[in-house]
Short mmCIF file of C-alpha atoms in Angstrom, two decimals:
data_model
loop_
_atom_site.label_atom_id
_atom_site.label_comp_id
_atom_site.label_asym_id
_atom_site.label_seq_id
_atom_site.Cartn_x
_atom_site.Cartn_y
_atom_site.Cartn_z
CA MET U 1 -8.75 -38.80 -87.77
CA SER U 2 -5.25 -37.31 -86.60
CA SER U 3 -5.86 -34.37 -89.05
CA PHE U 4 -9.20 -33.58 -87.44
CA SER U 5 -7.52 -33.62 -83.93
CA SER U 6 -5.12 -30.91 -85.06
CA LEU U 7 -8.10 -28.41 -85.33
CA PHE U 8 -8.28 -28.43 -81.55
CA THR U 9 -5.94 -26.03 -79.94
CA ARG U 10 -6.67 -26.32 -76.37
CA ARG U 11 -4.23 -28.48 -74.15
CA LYS U 12 -5.13 -30.78 -71.38
CA ASN U 13 -2.32 -29.43 -69.17
CA LYS U 14 -4.48 -26.37 -68.66
CA ASN U 15 -7.22 -28.52 -67.42
CA ARG U 16 -8.09 -27.69 -63.76
CA GLY U 17 -10.00 -30.83 -63.43
CA ARG U 18 -13.33 -31.68 -61.69
CA THR U 19 -13.57 -31.40 -57.91
CA SER U 20 -13.95 -34.81 -56.24
CA GLU U 21 -17.26 -35.23 -54.29
CA LYS U 22 -15.11 -36.19 -51.22
CA GLU U 23 -13.44 -32.93 -51.42
CA ILE U 24 -16.06 -30.56 -52.20
CA TYR U 25 -16.62 -29.53 -48.53
CA ASP U 26 -12.96 -29.35 -47.43
CA GLN U 27 -13.27 -25.54 -47.21
CA GLU U 28 -16.04 -26.00 -44.70
CA GLY U 29 -13.98 -27.73 -42.19
CA ILE U 30 -15.79 -30.97 -42.06
CA PRO U 31 -13.88 -33.76 -40.70
CA LYS U 32 -13.26 -36.34 -43.50
CA HIS U 33 -13.43 -39.41 -40.98
CA TYR U 34 -16.70 -40.92 -40.31
CA ASP U 35 -16.67 -41.97 -36.57
CA ARG U 36 -18.01 -45.26 -35.12
CA LYS U 37 -19.70 -43.23 -32.47
CA LEU U 38 -23.15 -41.75 -33.60
CA ASP U 39 -22.91 -38.82 -31.33
CA ARG U 40 -19.63 -37.37 -32.63
CA ASN U 41 -21.04 -37.72 -36.31
CA LEU U 42 -24.16 -35.90 -35.29
CA CYS U 43 -22.39 -33.14 -33.62
CA SER U 44 -20.25 -32.57 -36.80
CA ILE U 45 -23.58 -32.36 -38.97
CA GLN U 46 -25.33 -30.34 -36.60
CA GLU U 47 -22.56 -27.85 -36.39
CA LEU U 48 -22.72 -27.60 -40.32
CA PHE U 49 -26.46 -27.22 -40.56
CA LYS U 50 -27.18 -25.33 -37.35
CA GLN U 51 -28.41 -22.27 -38.97
CA THR U 52 -30.73 -23.89 -41.65
CA THR U 53 -34.37 -24.62 -40.87
CA ASP U 54 -34.82 -27.47 -43.26
CA TYR U 55 -32.35 -29.82 -41.47
CA GLU U 56 -34.17 -32.52 -39.64
CA GLU U 57 -33.25 -35.77 -37.75
CA ILE U 58 -35.35 -38.49 -36.28
CA HIS U 59 -33.66 -40.64 -33.48
CA ILE U 60 -34.44 -44.39 -33.76
CA LYS U 61 -33.39 -47.70 -32.09
CA VAL U 62 -32.11 -50.77 -33.91
CA GLY U 63 -32.06 -53.44 -31.38
CA ASP U 64 -30.25 -51.96 -28.41
CA LEU U 65 -28.14 -49.59 -30.74
CA LYS U 66 -29.04 -45.93 -31.17
CA GLY U 67 -29.73 -44.66 -34.56
CA CYS U 68 -30.54 -41.43 -36.54
CA VAL U 69 -32.25 -40.63 -39.87
CA CYS U 70 -30.90 -37.22 -41.11
CA TYR U 71 -32.20 -35.39 -44.12
CA LEU U 72 -32.95 -32.00 -45.56
CA GLY U 73 -36.80 -31.67 -45.57
CA THR U 74 -36.93 -29.47 -48.65
CA THR U 75 -35.14 -31.86 -50.80
CA LEU U 76 -36.97 -35.15 -50.48
CA ASN U 77 -40.77 -36.40 -50.43
CA LYS U 78 -41.61 -36.68 -46.60
CA SER U 79 -44.55 -39.20 -47.25
CA GLU U 80 -42.11 -41.42 -49.13
CA LEU U 81 -39.75 -40.91 -46.30
CA ASN U 82 -42.35 -42.18 -43.77
CA MET U 83 -43.41 -45.10 -45.92
CA GLN U 84 -40.11 -46.38 -47.44
CA VAL U 85 -37.70 -45.64 -44.42
CA LEU U 86 -39.37 -44.99 -41.09
CA GLU U 87 -42.06 -47.85 -41.13
CA PRO U 88 -39.41 -50.47 -42.07
CA LEU U 89 -37.13 -49.21 -39.24
CA ARG U 90 -40.15 -49.47 -36.87
CA GLU U 91 -40.45 -53.06 -37.87
CA ALA U 92 -36.69 -53.75 -37.32
CA PHE U 93 -37.19 -52.28 -33.84
CA LYS U 94 -40.08 -54.66 -33.08
CA GLN U 95 -37.97 -57.73 -34.00
CA PRO U 96 -35.81 -59.58 -31.55
CA GLU U 97 -32.30 -58.59 -31.89
CA THR U 98 -29.63 -60.76 -33.57
CA ASP U 99 -26.16 -60.51 -34.70
CA ALA U 100 -27.42 -59.76 -38.05
CA HIS U 101 -28.85 -56.41 -36.92
CA ARG U 102 -25.51 -55.19 -36.35
CA ASP U 103 -24.65 -55.70 -40.05
CA LEU U 104 -25.60 -52.64 -42.33
CA ASP U 105 -25.80 -54.90 -45.35
CA TYR U 106 -28.35 -57.10 -43.72
CA LEU U 107 -30.58 -54.26 -42.52
CA ARG U 108 -30.54 -52.82 -46.10
CA GLU U 109 -31.47 -56.18 -47.72
CA ALA U 110 -34.05 -57.08 -45.00
CA PHE U 111 -35.85 -53.77 -44.75
CA PHE U 112 -35.05 -51.59 -47.73
CA PRO U 113 -34.68 -54.13 -50.68
CA ALA U 114 -36.32 -51.94 -53.23
CA VAL U 115 -34.91 -48.53 -52.34
CA SER U 116 -32.07 -47.10 -54.33
CA TYR U 117 -29.04 -46.72 -51.97
CA GLU U 118 -25.46 -45.65 -51.52
CA TYR U 119 -23.07 -46.01 -48.58
CA ALA U 120 -21.34 -43.16 -46.95
CA GLU U 121 -17.92 -44.02 -45.50
CA THR U 122 -16.89 -40.34 -44.83
CA LEU U 123 -18.57 -37.29 -43.61
CA HIS U 124 -17.86 -35.65 -46.94
CA GLN U 125 -19.87 -38.22 -48.77
CA LEU U 126 -22.63 -38.17 -46.17
CA VAL U 127 -23.09 -34.30 -46.38
CA TRP U 128 -23.09 -34.62 -50.34
CA GLN U 129 -25.76 -37.29 -50.39
CA MET U 130 -28.04 -35.19 -47.88
CA LEU U 131 -27.80 -32.22 -50.38
CA ASN U 132 -28.76 -34.51 -53.11
CA GLY U 133 -32.08 -35.44 -51.50
CA TYR U 134 -31.13 -38.62 -49.60
CA ALA U 135 -32.26 -39.65 -46.24
CA VAL U 136 -29.11 -40.92 -44.34
CA VAL U 137 -29.49 -43.70 -41.72
CA MET U 138 -26.71 -43.74 -39.13
CA ILE U 139 -26.46 -46.37 -36.49
CA ASP U 140 -23.98 -46.45 -33.50
CA GLU U 141 -20.96 -48.66 -33.77
CA HIS U 142 -21.10 -48.92 -37.52
CA SER U 143 -18.23 -47.62 -39.80
CA LYS U 144 -20.33 -46.21 -42.44
CA ALA U 145 -23.94 -44.77 -43.04
CA LEU U 146 -26.63 -45.99 -45.38
CA ALA U 147 -28.14 -43.20 -47.78
CA LEU U 148 -31.43 -43.96 -49.20
CA ASN U 149 -32.69 -42.21 -52.30
CA ILE U 150 -36.53 -42.07 -51.90
CA GLY U 151 -37.40 -39.50 -54.56
CA GLY U 152 -37.28 -35.84 -54.52
CA THR U 153 -39.92 -33.04 -54.04
CA ASP U 154 -42.80 -32.29 -56.61
CA LYS U 155 -41.78 -31.14 -60.08
CA ARG U 156 -43.19 -29.56 -63.06
CA SER U 157 -45.21 -32.00 -65.13
CA ILE U 158 -44.12 -32.60 -68.87
CA SER U 159 -45.93 -30.11 -70.99
CA GLU U 160 -45.62 -28.71 -74.59
CA PRO U 161 -42.50 -26.59 -75.11
CA SER U 162 -43.09 -22.84 -74.70
CA THR U 163 -40.43 -21.44 -77.06
CA GLN U 164 -40.82 -23.88 -79.97
CA THR U 165 -44.29 -24.22 -81.29
CA ILE U 166 -45.37 -27.62 -82.41
CA ILE U 167 -47.83 -28.33 -85.36
CA ARG U 168 -47.17 -31.92 -86.06
CA GLY U 169 -44.93 -34.12 -83.85
CA PRO U 170 -44.57 -35.17 -80.19
CA LYS U 171 -45.76 -32.34 -77.93
CA GLU U 172 -43.87 -33.09 -74.85
CA GLY U 173 -40.93 -30.92 -73.76
CA PHE U 174 -37.90 -30.99 -71.22
CA ILE U 175 -38.60 -30.02 -67.63
CA GLU U 176 -36.17 -28.80 -65.00
CA ASP U 177 -35.41 -32.27 -63.71
CA ILE U 178 -32.27 -33.75 -65.51
CA ASN U 179 -33.30 -37.48 -64.69
CA THR U 180 -36.73 -36.93 -66.27
CA ASN U 181 -35.11 -35.26 -69.25
CA ILE U 182 -32.58 -38.18 -69.66
CA GLY U 183 -35.66 -40.61 -69.56
CA LEU U 184 -37.45 -38.64 -72.38
CA ILE U 185 -34.32 -39.13 -74.62
CA ARG U 186 -34.24 -42.77 -73.67
CA LYS U 187 -37.85 -43.08 -74.44
CA LYS U 188 -37.02 -42.00 -78.15
CA ILE U 189 -33.68 -43.86 -78.23
CA LYS U 190 -33.96 -47.47 -77.01
CA SER U 191 -30.40 -48.45 -77.51
CA PRO U 192 -27.74 -49.69 -74.99
CA ARG U 193 -25.18 -47.56 -77.02
CA LEU U 194 -26.73 -44.43 -75.71
CA VAL U 195 -24.47 -43.23 -72.93
CA PHE U 196 -24.85 -40.53 -70.43
CA GLU U 197 -21.71 -39.19 -68.22
CA ASP U 198 -22.20 -37.06 -65.19
CA PHE U 199 -20.25 -33.95 -64.14
CA ARG U 200 -20.47 -31.42 -61.38
CA VAL U 201 -20.17 -27.76 -62.27
CA GLY U 202 -20.10 -24.69 -59.96
CA SER U 203 -18.07 -24.50 -56.92
CA ASP U 204 -20.97 -23.44 -54.72
CA SER U 205 -24.08 -24.72 -56.72
CA ASN U 206 -22.43 -28.19 -57.60
CA THR U 207 -25.01 -28.63 -60.35
CA LYS U 208 -25.37 -31.92 -61.94
CA LEU U 209 -24.43 -31.85 -65.69
CA SER U 210 -24.60 -34.77 -68.04
CA ILE U 211 -23.45 -35.34 -71.58
CA GLY U 212 -25.42 -37.88 -73.74
CA TYR U 213 -23.93 -39.44 -77.05
CA MET U 214 -24.14 -42.61 -79.18
CA LYS U 215 -21.19 -44.96 -78.48
CA GLY U 216 -19.72 -46.34 -81.69
CA ILE U 217 -20.99 -43.28 -83.76
CA VAL U 218 -19.82 -40.09 -82.01
CA ASN U 219 -16.36 -38.74 -83.09
CA GLU U 220 -13.97 -39.50 -80.01
CA ASP U 221 -11.85 -36.22 -80.61
CA ILE U 222 -15.04 -34.03 -80.48
CA LEU U 223 -16.21 -35.94 -77.31
CA SER U 224 -12.72 -35.48 -75.62
CA GLU U 225 -12.99 -31.79 -76.40
CA VAL U 226 -16.42 -31.40 -74.78
CA LYS U 227 -15.29 -33.12 -71.78
CA LEU U 228 -12.20 -31.09 -71.54
CA ARG U 229 -14.04 -27.76 -71.81
CA ILE U 230 -16.62 -28.77 -69.14
CA ASN U 231 -13.94 -29.79 -66.75
CA LYS U 232 -12.47 -26.31 -67.17
CA ILE U 233 -15.63 -24.65 -66.16
CA ASN U 234 -14.68 -22.51 -63.14
CA ALA U 235 -17.65 -20.58 -61.64
CA SER U 236 -19.17 -20.30 -58.23
CA GLY U 237 -22.77 -21.13 -59.73
CA ILE U 238 -24.00 -22.59 -62.89
CA LEU U 239 -27.81 -22.31 -62.89
CA ASP U 240 -28.70 -22.72 -66.63
CA THR U 241 -27.38 -24.06 -69.82
CA GLY U 242 -26.79 -20.60 -70.96
CA ASN U 243 -24.06 -20.29 -68.32
CA VAL U 244 -22.55 -23.50 -69.68
CA GLU U 245 -22.69 -22.35 -73.19
CA GLU U 246 -20.52 -19.12 -72.56
CA PHE U 247 -17.83 -21.21 -70.79
CA ILE U 248 -17.54 -23.88 -73.56
CA THR U 249 -18.21 -22.00 -76.71
CA ASP U 250 -15.35 -21.43 -79.26
CA GLU U 251 -15.95 -17.68 -79.66
CA THR U 252 -17.89 -15.40 -77.22
CA PHE U 253 -17.48 -12.00 -79.19
CA THR U 254 -19.93 -12.74 -81.94
CA PHE U 255 -23.56 -12.13 -82.60
CA PHE U 256 -24.33 -15.64 -83.89
CA PRO U 257 -24.91 -18.47 -81.58
CA LEU U 258 -22.48 -21.44 -81.81
CA ILE U 259 -24.30 -23.98 -79.85
CA TYR U 260 -27.97 -25.15 -80.61
CA ASN U 261 -30.36 -25.36 -77.79
CA SER U 262 -33.91 -26.95 -77.70
CA GLU U 263 -36.76 -27.86 -75.33
CA ARG U 264 -37.84 -30.78 -77.56
CA PRO U 265 -36.66 -34.31 -76.82
CA ASP U 266 -37.29 -35.38 -80.44
CA SER U 267 -34.97 -32.67 -81.74
CA ILE U 268 -32.20 -33.58 -79.14
CA SER U 269 -32.68 -37.33 -79.94
CA GLY U 270 -32.38 -36.68 -83.72
CA ASN U 271 -29.19 -34.81 -83.14
CA ILE U 272 -27.68 -37.50 -80.98
CA LEU U 273 -28.47 -40.03 -83.75
CA GLU U 274 -26.57 -37.87 -86.23
CA GLY U 275 -23.51 -38.22 -83.97
CA LYS U 276 -23.72 -35.08 -81.94
CA ILE U 277 -23.42 -34.54 -78.27
CA ALA U 278 -26.18 -33.30 -75.89
CA ILE U 279 -25.40 -31.40 -72.83
CA LEU U 280 -28.08 -31.40 -70.04
CA LEU U 281 -28.14 -29.42 -66.85
CA ASP U 282 -30.11 -30.13 -63.69
CA GLY U 283 -32.51 -27.24 -63.22
CA SER U 284 -32.78 -26.21 -66.96
CA PRO U 285 -35.57 -27.41 -69.47
CA PHE U 286 -32.97 -26.30 -72.48
CA VAL U 287 -30.51 -29.04 -73.77
CA LEU U 288 -27.58 -27.86 -75.69
CA ILE U 289 -26.34 -29.73 -78.86
CA VAL U 290 -22.72 -29.69 -79.86
CA PRO U 291 -21.20 -29.04 -82.41
CA SER U 292 -23.59 -26.84 -84.22
CA VAL U 293 -23.09 -25.24 -87.52
CA PHE U 294 -24.93 -22.17 -89.31
CA THR U 295 -27.40 -24.31 -91.25
CA ASP U 296 -28.76 -26.12 -88.08
CA PHE U 297 -30.47 -22.87 -86.87
CA PHE U 298 -32.65 -23.00 -90.23
CA GLN U 299 -33.88 -26.56 -89.46
CA SER U 300 -36.59 -27.81 -87.33
CA THR U 301 -37.42 -31.27 -86.21
CA GLU U 302 -40.76 -30.80 -87.53
CA ASP U 303 -39.24 -30.60 -90.97
CA TYR U 304 -38.98 -34.40 -91.01
CA TYR U 305 -42.68 -34.95 -90.21
CA GLN U 306 -43.97 -32.90 -93.17
CA PRO U 307 -43.82 -33.85 -96.88
CA PHE U 308 -40.30 -33.12 -98.18
CA PHE U 309 -41.55 -30.71 -100.88
CA MET U 310 -43.22 -28.53 -98.28
CA THR U 311 -40.35 -28.73 -96.02
CA SER U 312 -37.90 -27.72 -98.69
CA PHE U 313 -40.11 -24.62 -99.55
CA ILE U 314 -40.37 -23.66 -95.87
CA ARG U 315 -36.55 -23.88 -95.63
CA ILE U 316 -36.17 -21.43 -98.40
CA ILE U 317 -38.61 -19.19 -96.86
CA ARG U 318 -36.43 -19.22 -93.68
CA TYR U 319 -33.32 -18.17 -95.65
CA VAL U 320 -35.22 -15.59 -97.33
CA SER U 321 -36.71 -14.20 -94.22
CA PHE U 322 -33.21 -14.01 -92.58
CA MET U 323 -32.22 -11.83 -95.40
CA ILE U 324 -35.30 -9.67 -95.35
CA THR U 325 -34.74 -9.06 -91.51
CA LEU U 326 -31.14 -8.20 -92.11
CA THR U 327 -31.35 -5.82 -95.16
CA PHE U 328 -34.87 -4.55 -95.71
CA PRO U 329 -34.75 -1.40 -93.32
CA SER U 330 -31.25 -0.53 -94.48
CA LEU U 331 -32.18 -0.99 -98.14
CA TYR U 332 -35.12 1.64 -97.49
CA VAL U 333 -32.62 4.12 -95.89
CA ALA U 334 -29.80 3.67 -98.76
CA ILE U 335 -32.38 3.97 -101.69
CA THR U 336 -34.25 6.93 -100.35
CA THR U 337 -31.07 8.73 -99.27
CA TYR U 338 -28.74 7.98 -102.09
CA HIS U 339 -30.04 5.77 -104.91
CA HIS U 340 -33.30 7.20 -106.01
CA GLU U 341 -32.73 6.07 -109.51
CA LEU U 342 -33.21 2.42 -108.33
CA MET U 343 -36.91 3.08 -107.71
CA PRO U 344 -39.64 3.30 -110.34
CA THR U 345 -40.62 7.03 -110.72
CA PRO U 346 -44.30 6.56 -109.60
CA LEU U 347 -43.11 4.70 -106.54
CA LEU U 348 -40.38 7.32 -105.86
CA ILE U 349 -43.07 10.14 -106.13
CA ASN U 350 -45.35 8.24 -103.93
CA ILE U 351 -42.92 7.66 -101.10
CA GLN U 352 -41.52 11.24 -101.27
CA SER U 353 -44.96 12.59 -101.15
CA GLN U 354 -45.68 10.66 -97.92
CA ARG U 355 -42.37 11.86 -96.40
CA GLU U 356 -43.16 15.39 -97.35
CA GLY U 357 -44.37 16.36 -93.73
CA VAL U 358 -41.79 14.38 -91.88
CA PRO U 359 -39.12 16.49 -90.34
CA PHE U 360 -36.57 13.84 -89.71
CA PRO U 361 -34.03 12.17 -92.23
CA ALA U 362 -34.72 8.56 -93.21
CA VAL U 363 -32.18 7.03 -90.88
CA ILE U 364 -33.54 8.83 -87.78
CA GLU U 365 -37.05 7.97 -88.84
CA ILE U 366 -36.31 4.22 -89.03
CA LEU U 367 -34.17 4.02 -85.98
CA MET U 368 -36.85 5.49 -83.93
CA MET U 369 -39.43 2.94 -85.24
CA GLU U 370 -37.09 -0.02 -84.83
CA LEU U 371 -36.22 1.07 -81.16
CA THR U 372 -40.13 1.53 -80.47
CA PHE U 373 -40.83 -1.96 -81.84
CA GLU U 374 -38.00 -3.57 -79.78
CA VAL U 375 -39.20 -1.91 -76.78
CA LEU U 376 -42.87 -3.18 -77.38
CA ARG U 377 -41.56 -6.87 -78.19
CA GLU U 378 -39.52 -6.80 -74.87
CA ALA U 379 -42.30 -5.38 -72.86
CA GLY U 380 -44.69 -8.14 -74.28
CA VAL U 381 -42.37 -10.85 -73.29
CA ARG U 382 -41.82 -9.65 -69.82
CA MET U 383 -45.31 -8.77 -69.02
CA PRO U 384 -47.92 -11.43 -67.70
CA ARG U 385 -49.14 -13.51 -70.54
CA ALA U 386 -52.71 -12.44 -70.05
CA VAL U 387 -51.72 -8.91 -71.21
CA GLY U 388 -48.35 -9.29 -72.81
CA GLN U 389 -49.63 -10.39 -76.22
CA THR U 390 -52.32 -7.67 -76.23
CA LEU U 391 -49.82 -4.94 -75.38
CA SER U 392 -47.58 -5.96 -78.26
CA ILE U 393 -50.36 -5.98 -80.83
CA VAL U 394 -52.33 -3.04 -79.69
CA GLY U 395 -49.18 -1.04 -78.77
CA ALA U 396 -47.71 -1.53 -82.18
CA LEU U 397 -51.08 -0.51 -83.95
CA VAL U 398 -51.68 2.54 -81.89
CA ILE U 399 -48.26 3.89 -81.70
CA GLY U 400 -47.78 3.11 -85.43
CA GLN U 401 -51.00 4.81 -86.47
CA ALA U 402 -50.33 7.90 -84.10
CA ALA U 403 -46.71 8.40 -85.34
CA VAL U 404 -48.19 8.58 -88.92
CA GLU U 405 -50.91 10.83 -88.15
CA ALA U 406 -48.45 13.09 -86.19
CA GLY U 407 -46.21 13.28 -89.17
CA LEU U 408 -43.20 11.83 -87.40
CA VAL U 409 -42.95 8.79 -89.85
CA SER U 410 -44.33 7.65 -93.20
CA ASN U 411 -46.72 5.07 -93.97
CA VAL U 412 -44.30 3.09 -96.26
CA LEU U 413 -41.79 3.12 -93.27
CA VAL U 414 -44.24 1.39 -90.84
CA VAL U 415 -44.85 -1.40 -93.42
CA ILE U 416 -41.05 -1.97 -93.82
CA VAL U 417 -40.42 -2.24 -90.06
CA ALA U 418 -43.30 -4.38 -89.45
CA PHE U 419 -42.59 -6.70 -92.33
CA SER U 420 -38.85 -7.16 -91.34
CA ALA U 421 -39.96 -7.65 -87.70
CA ILE U 422 -42.38 -10.39 -88.74
CA ALA U 423 -39.68 -12.00 -90.88
CA SER U 424 -37.45 -12.27 -87.81
CA PHE U 425 -39.84 -14.52 -86.14
CA VAL U 426 -39.51 -17.17 -88.91
CA SER U 427 -36.36 -18.53 -87.39
CA PRO U 428 -37.17 -21.80 -85.54
CA ILE U 429 -34.42 -20.81 -82.79
CA TYR U 430 -35.10 -17.67 -80.78
CA ASN U 431 -31.52 -16.74 -80.06
CA PHE U 432 -30.51 -16.99 -83.77
CA SER U 433 -33.24 -14.27 -84.53
CA ILE U 434 -31.48 -12.05 -81.87
CA ALA U 435 -28.22 -12.07 -84.06
CA ALA U 436 -30.25 -10.75 -87.09
CA ARG U 437 -32.02 -8.00 -85.05
CA LEU U 438 -28.76 -6.73 -83.66
CA ILE U 439 -26.81 -6.70 -87.06
CA ARG U 440 -29.86 -4.90 -88.69
CA PHE U 441 -28.92 -1.70 -86.60
CA ILE U 442 -25.39 -1.78 -87.91
CA LEU U 443 -26.47 -2.13 -91.48
CA ILE U 444 -29.00 0.85 -91.07
CA ILE U 445 -26.06 3.03 -90.00
CA MET U 446 -23.83 1.85 -92.72
CA ALA U 447 -26.50 2.45 -95.26
CA ALA U 448 -27.06 5.99 -94.03
CA SER U 449 -23.20 6.58 -94.22
CA LEU U 450 -22.30 4.90 -97.54
CA GLY U 451 -25.43 3.77 -99.09
CA LEU U 452 -25.69 0.51 -100.77
CA TYR U 453 -21.81 0.35 -100.72
CA GLY U 454 -22.15 0.42 -96.88
CA ILE U 455 -24.44 -2.57 -96.81
CA LEU U 456 -22.26 -4.45 -99.24
CA LEU U 457 -19.38 -3.83 -97.17
CA SER U 458 -21.19 -4.80 -93.95
CA LEU U 459 -22.34 -8.14 -95.57
CA ILE U 460 -18.65 -9.00 -96.73
CA VAL U 461 -17.46 -8.29 -93.13
CA MET U 462 -20.21 -10.62 -91.80
CA VAL U 463 -19.50 -13.32 -94.17
CA ILE U 464 -15.73 -13.17 -93.33
CA HIS U 465 -16.53 -13.30 -89.52
CA LEU U 466 -18.95 -16.28 -90.31
CA VAL U 467 -16.01 -18.03 -92.31
CA SER U 468 -13.50 -17.55 -89.35
CA LEU U 469 -15.89 -18.93 -86.74
CA ARG U 470 -15.20 -22.56 -85.48
CA THR U 471 -17.62 -24.75 -83.44
CA PHE U 472 -15.55 -27.47 -81.49
CA GLY U 473 -13.00 -27.23 -84.35
CA ILE U 474 -15.48 -27.50 -87.18
CA PRO U 475 -15.96 -24.45 -89.61
CA TYR U 476 -19.23 -22.78 -88.74
CA LEU U 477 -20.50 -22.38 -92.19
CA THR U 478 -19.94 -26.15 -93.06
CA PRO U 479 -21.12 -27.79 -95.30
CA VAL U 480 -21.58 -24.48 -97.35
CA ALA U 481 -18.11 -23.24 -96.91
CA PRO U 482 -16.05 -25.39 -97.20
CA PHE U 483 -18.52 -26.88 -99.62
CA LYS U 484 -19.40 -30.52 -99.13
CA LEU U 485 -21.41 -31.98 -101.87
CA LYS U 486 -22.49 -35.14 -99.87
CA ASP U 487 -24.11 -33.09 -97.17
CA GLN U 488 -26.26 -30.80 -99.46
CA SER U 489 -29.27 -33.28 -99.27
CA ASP U 490 -30.25 -31.70 -95.93
CA VAL U 491 -29.26 -27.98 -96.20
CA PHE U 492 -31.28 -25.76 -98.32
CA VAL U 493 -33.82 -28.41 -99.20
CA ARG U 494 -34.69 -31.77 -97.75
CA VAL U 495 -34.54 -35.05 -99.68
CA PRO U 496 -37.03 -37.82 -98.66
CA ILE U 497 -36.01 -39.71 -95.65
CA TRP U 498 -35.34 -42.84 -97.47
CA GLY U 499 -32.78 -40.98 -99.61
CA ASP U 500 -31.00 -39.51 -96.71
CA ARG U 501 -28.42 -42.25 -96.04
CA TYR U 502 -25.45 -40.56 -94.58
CA ARG U 503 -24.64 -38.66 -91.44
CA PRO U 504 -22.95 -35.22 -91.80
CA SER U 505 -19.49 -35.92 -93.18
CA TYR U 506 -17.90 -32.98 -91.17
CA LEU U 507 -18.59 -34.84 -87.95
CA MET U 508 -16.41 -37.72 -89.10
CA THR U 509 -18.33 -40.07 -87.17
CA LYS U 510 -17.38 -43.77 -86.61
CA ALA U 511 -20.49 -44.86 -88.44
CA PRO U 512 -21.09 -42.53 -91.45
CA VAL U 513 -24.02 -44.45 -92.96
CA LYS U 514 -27.16 -43.77 -91.18
CA ASN U 515 -29.74 -45.72 -93.22
CA LYS U 516 -27.84 -48.55 -94.90
CA ASP U 517 -30.72 -50.26 -96.68
CA SER U 518 -33.25 -47.53 -97.35
CA SER U 519 -34.72 -47.39 -100.81
CA ARG U 520 -37.61 -45.65 -102.49
CA PRO U 521 -40.98 -47.21 -101.58
CA SER U 522 -42.96 -48.74 -104.61
CA SER U 523 -46.71 -49.57 -104.98
CA PRO U 524 -47.61 -53.31 -105.16
CA ASP U 525 -48.16 -54.84 -108.66
CA GLN U 526 -51.83 -54.46 -109.58
CA ASN U 527 -52.04 -57.49 -111.67
CA THR U 528 -51.03 -59.80 -108.73
CA GLY U 529 -53.21 -58.18 -106.26
CA GLY U 530 -50.39 -56.91 -104.23
CA LYS U 531 -48.46 -60.10 -104.23
CA LYS U 532 -45.15 -60.97 -106.01
CA GLU U 533 -45.50 -63.30 -108.92
CA ASN U 534 -42.86 -65.71 -107.47
CA ASP U 535 -45.14 -66.16 -104.31
#
C-alpha cells in the first residue's frame, strides 16, 4: 500500500482547507454573538436581508415572552411551515405558562417532536440554516435559536435519464436534489458500510457536495486524495459536477475524460461496490465516479443485465466504432490523395468518376461536410425537442443531397461522413464521444499532409499521451497498459457474473474478493426429480 501512496504527488501543506460554516459570513460583517435580546438579533438579520424580497418573519408569543419565526420563503414549503411550526406554536401560546416554557429543549420536545432540528448558538449558524431552508424560531431571553427543517420547495420528480437510454434495467435517474440522489443509491445498496461525507464548495454558492464509498472496501489512499483535492477547490461558485471535475482531474489539457459521470443510480451503485468513490453535488443530476480508466467509457451498466455473449459482442462493436469514428474520414483522404494502389481498380475508378466534377481536393471536401454535420448536430441539441430531431435528420438529408447535386462533394464522401458520425454515437458516455470527434479533425489534417504515415504518427502520439495520463494516481490505460491478466474478465468481453469474482486489482481495495462463493449454476438431476440423492 505504501508503494501505491507514492503515486500521489500532491502535498497536504498546500491544502487551503474547507471554510467553516461559522466563518462563512465573516466578510459580511455579521456579529458572531447570539444575543439574549430578541430585538438585537432581529436588527442584525434584517440589516443583512433588507434588500431581499423573500425574507419573511412572523412574530409570536410564547407565554409572556416575545418570539419570532424567520425564514426565506423561497427555500421552504410554506404549507408545511404552517402545519409543522405555526400551529404547534399557537398551541403553546394557549397553554398556561410554566417555567418549562422558558426551556427551549422542552418546547422542542413538546411541540416539535417529529421535526428535524438544529440549534443555532451564533448568528453565523442562524444565517447559514436560513439559507439552507430552515425555519428559525427565536425567543426572547434565550441564548440560542431553534432551526427546524420542514422540507424544501417542490423539485423535479424522478424520471428516466435523458442522456443514457435504457432498454433493460431500472429506468429511474438522478435529479437535482442531492438528498434524493443519496436515497436512490441507498435504495440499491442497503449496507451500513455505505458512507457519505459532506463538504461545502464555492465561496459564494456554498454548494453541498457529498462523497460516497464503501467503508472497508475503498482504498484509503485514493479516498484521502479525493478529499484533499475537494478541499483545495477555490472558486466563487460551483454549479455542476462539471465544475468539480475540472478542479479535481489529474490533467486538464487532454481530449479524453478522466472522470466518469452518469445519471443512473444503478451505474453509480455498481461502481461504488467495485471500490470506487462517487461525488454528488446539490443541484446536479450527474454524479462523478473516481478513479475512472479508459475502458470504463466503453462499458454500460446495462451490459450486466443482458446475456454475456451478447454483451461481449456489443463491447467489441463499441471499440470498433471508436476506431471507425477516429480514422474512417482520414483514411479516405489519405487513400484518395496518396495511396491509390491500396484500392481495387474498379472501386478507384468509381470514386474518381464521382469526384470528376468536384472542384475541391479531398481534404477540403471532407472538412466542409464534417463541419456541416457538427453544426447540424449542435443545432439539433440546442433547439426545442419538438423540432430539434427533425432538423438534424432533414437538414442532413437535404444538405447532403443538395451538395452532391451541386457538385460540391461526391456521393461516397457523404456515406463516409455519415457512417463515421453514426459510429460516434455508439459510445455509452457522451463526453467520451466528443474526444473522438475532436481528434478526427487532427487525423484528417495529418492524412492530407503525410498520408497514411501521418495517420500512423498521430495514433502513436495519441497512445503515448494516453499512457502518460493518470487518474488519481492510477494509469489511465489500466488494465491494458500496464497489462493485468486478472482484470481482463471485464474489459473487451464480459464473463458470466458468477465467474467475475474479483474487484479491479488496480484499485488495491481492502476486500479484493467480490463474489467469494459464486459458482456456475447447474441443472437439477433429472433421475431424482430435482432432488439430491442423499435427501
